[in-house]
Short mmCIF file of C-alpha atoms in Angstrom, two decimals:
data_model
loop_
_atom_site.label_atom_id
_atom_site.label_comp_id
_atom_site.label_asym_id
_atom_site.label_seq_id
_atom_site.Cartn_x
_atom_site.Cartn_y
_atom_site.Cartn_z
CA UNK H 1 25.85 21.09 -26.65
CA UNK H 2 26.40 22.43 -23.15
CA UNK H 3 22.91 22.75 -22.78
CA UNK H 4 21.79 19.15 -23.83
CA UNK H 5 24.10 17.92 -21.22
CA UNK H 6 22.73 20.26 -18.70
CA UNK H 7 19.21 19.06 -19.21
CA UNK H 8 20.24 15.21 -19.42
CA UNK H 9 21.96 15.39 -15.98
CA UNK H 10 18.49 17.31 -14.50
CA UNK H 11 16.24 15.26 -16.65
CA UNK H 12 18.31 11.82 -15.09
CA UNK H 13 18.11 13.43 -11.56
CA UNK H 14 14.51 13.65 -11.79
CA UNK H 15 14.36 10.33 -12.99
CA UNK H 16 16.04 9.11 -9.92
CA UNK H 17 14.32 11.49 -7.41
CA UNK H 18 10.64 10.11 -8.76
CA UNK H 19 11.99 6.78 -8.74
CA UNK H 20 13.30 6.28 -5.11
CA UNK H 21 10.20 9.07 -4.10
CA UNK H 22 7.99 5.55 -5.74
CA UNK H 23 9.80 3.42 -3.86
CA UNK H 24 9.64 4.51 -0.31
CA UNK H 25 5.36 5.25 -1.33
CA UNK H 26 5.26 1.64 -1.97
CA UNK H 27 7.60 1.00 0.80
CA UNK H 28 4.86 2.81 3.74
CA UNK H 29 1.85 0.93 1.49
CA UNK H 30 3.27 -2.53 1.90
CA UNK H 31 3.46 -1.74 5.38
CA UNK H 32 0.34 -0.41 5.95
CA UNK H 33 -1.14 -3.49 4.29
CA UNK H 34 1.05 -5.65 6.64
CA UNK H 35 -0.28 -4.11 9.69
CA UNK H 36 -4.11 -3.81 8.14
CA UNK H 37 -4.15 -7.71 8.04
CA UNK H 38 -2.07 -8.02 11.08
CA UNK H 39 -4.35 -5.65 12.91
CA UNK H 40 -7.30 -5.41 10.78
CA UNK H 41 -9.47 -8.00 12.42
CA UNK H 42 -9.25 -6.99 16.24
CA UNK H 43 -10.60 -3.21 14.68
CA UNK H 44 -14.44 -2.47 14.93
CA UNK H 45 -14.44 -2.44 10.80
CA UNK H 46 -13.04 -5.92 10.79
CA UNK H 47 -15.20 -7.42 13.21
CA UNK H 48 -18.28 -5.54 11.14
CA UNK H 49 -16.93 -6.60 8.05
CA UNK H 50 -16.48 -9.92 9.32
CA UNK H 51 -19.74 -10.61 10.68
CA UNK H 52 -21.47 -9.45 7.16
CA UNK H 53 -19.39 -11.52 4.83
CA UNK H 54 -21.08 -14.58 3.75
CA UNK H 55 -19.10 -17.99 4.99
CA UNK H 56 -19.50 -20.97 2.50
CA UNK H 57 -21.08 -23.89 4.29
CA UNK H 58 -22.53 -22.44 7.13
CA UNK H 59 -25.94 -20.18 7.27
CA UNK H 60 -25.94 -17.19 8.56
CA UNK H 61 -26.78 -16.20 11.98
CA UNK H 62 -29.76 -13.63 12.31
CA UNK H 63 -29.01 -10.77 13.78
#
């Protein structure tokens, strides 16, 4: 019985370890995302990506 226990109470602190390790990943991703659209279209990528993507409405300029 004393060995159940021990494994519960290692088995629950893993639990918690993985859980607020998961939070604090998604934690930096959200802000990385924040400062990708924040940032993302004064970059040399955005502008690129920018200038290919297709706008509705309006031809595209030749290159």
């Amino acid at each position: 019985m004393i060995l159940a226990a021990t494994t519960d109470e290692s088995l629950a602190r893993m639990s918690d370890l993985l859980v607020y390790s998961s939070m604090a990943v998604y934690t930096l991703a959200f802000f990385a995302h924040i400062a990708e659209w924040v940032l993302g279209s004064r970059s040399k990528v955005g502008r690129t990506a920018a200038a290919l993507t297709p706008r509705v409405g309006r031809p595209r300029p030749p290159p």
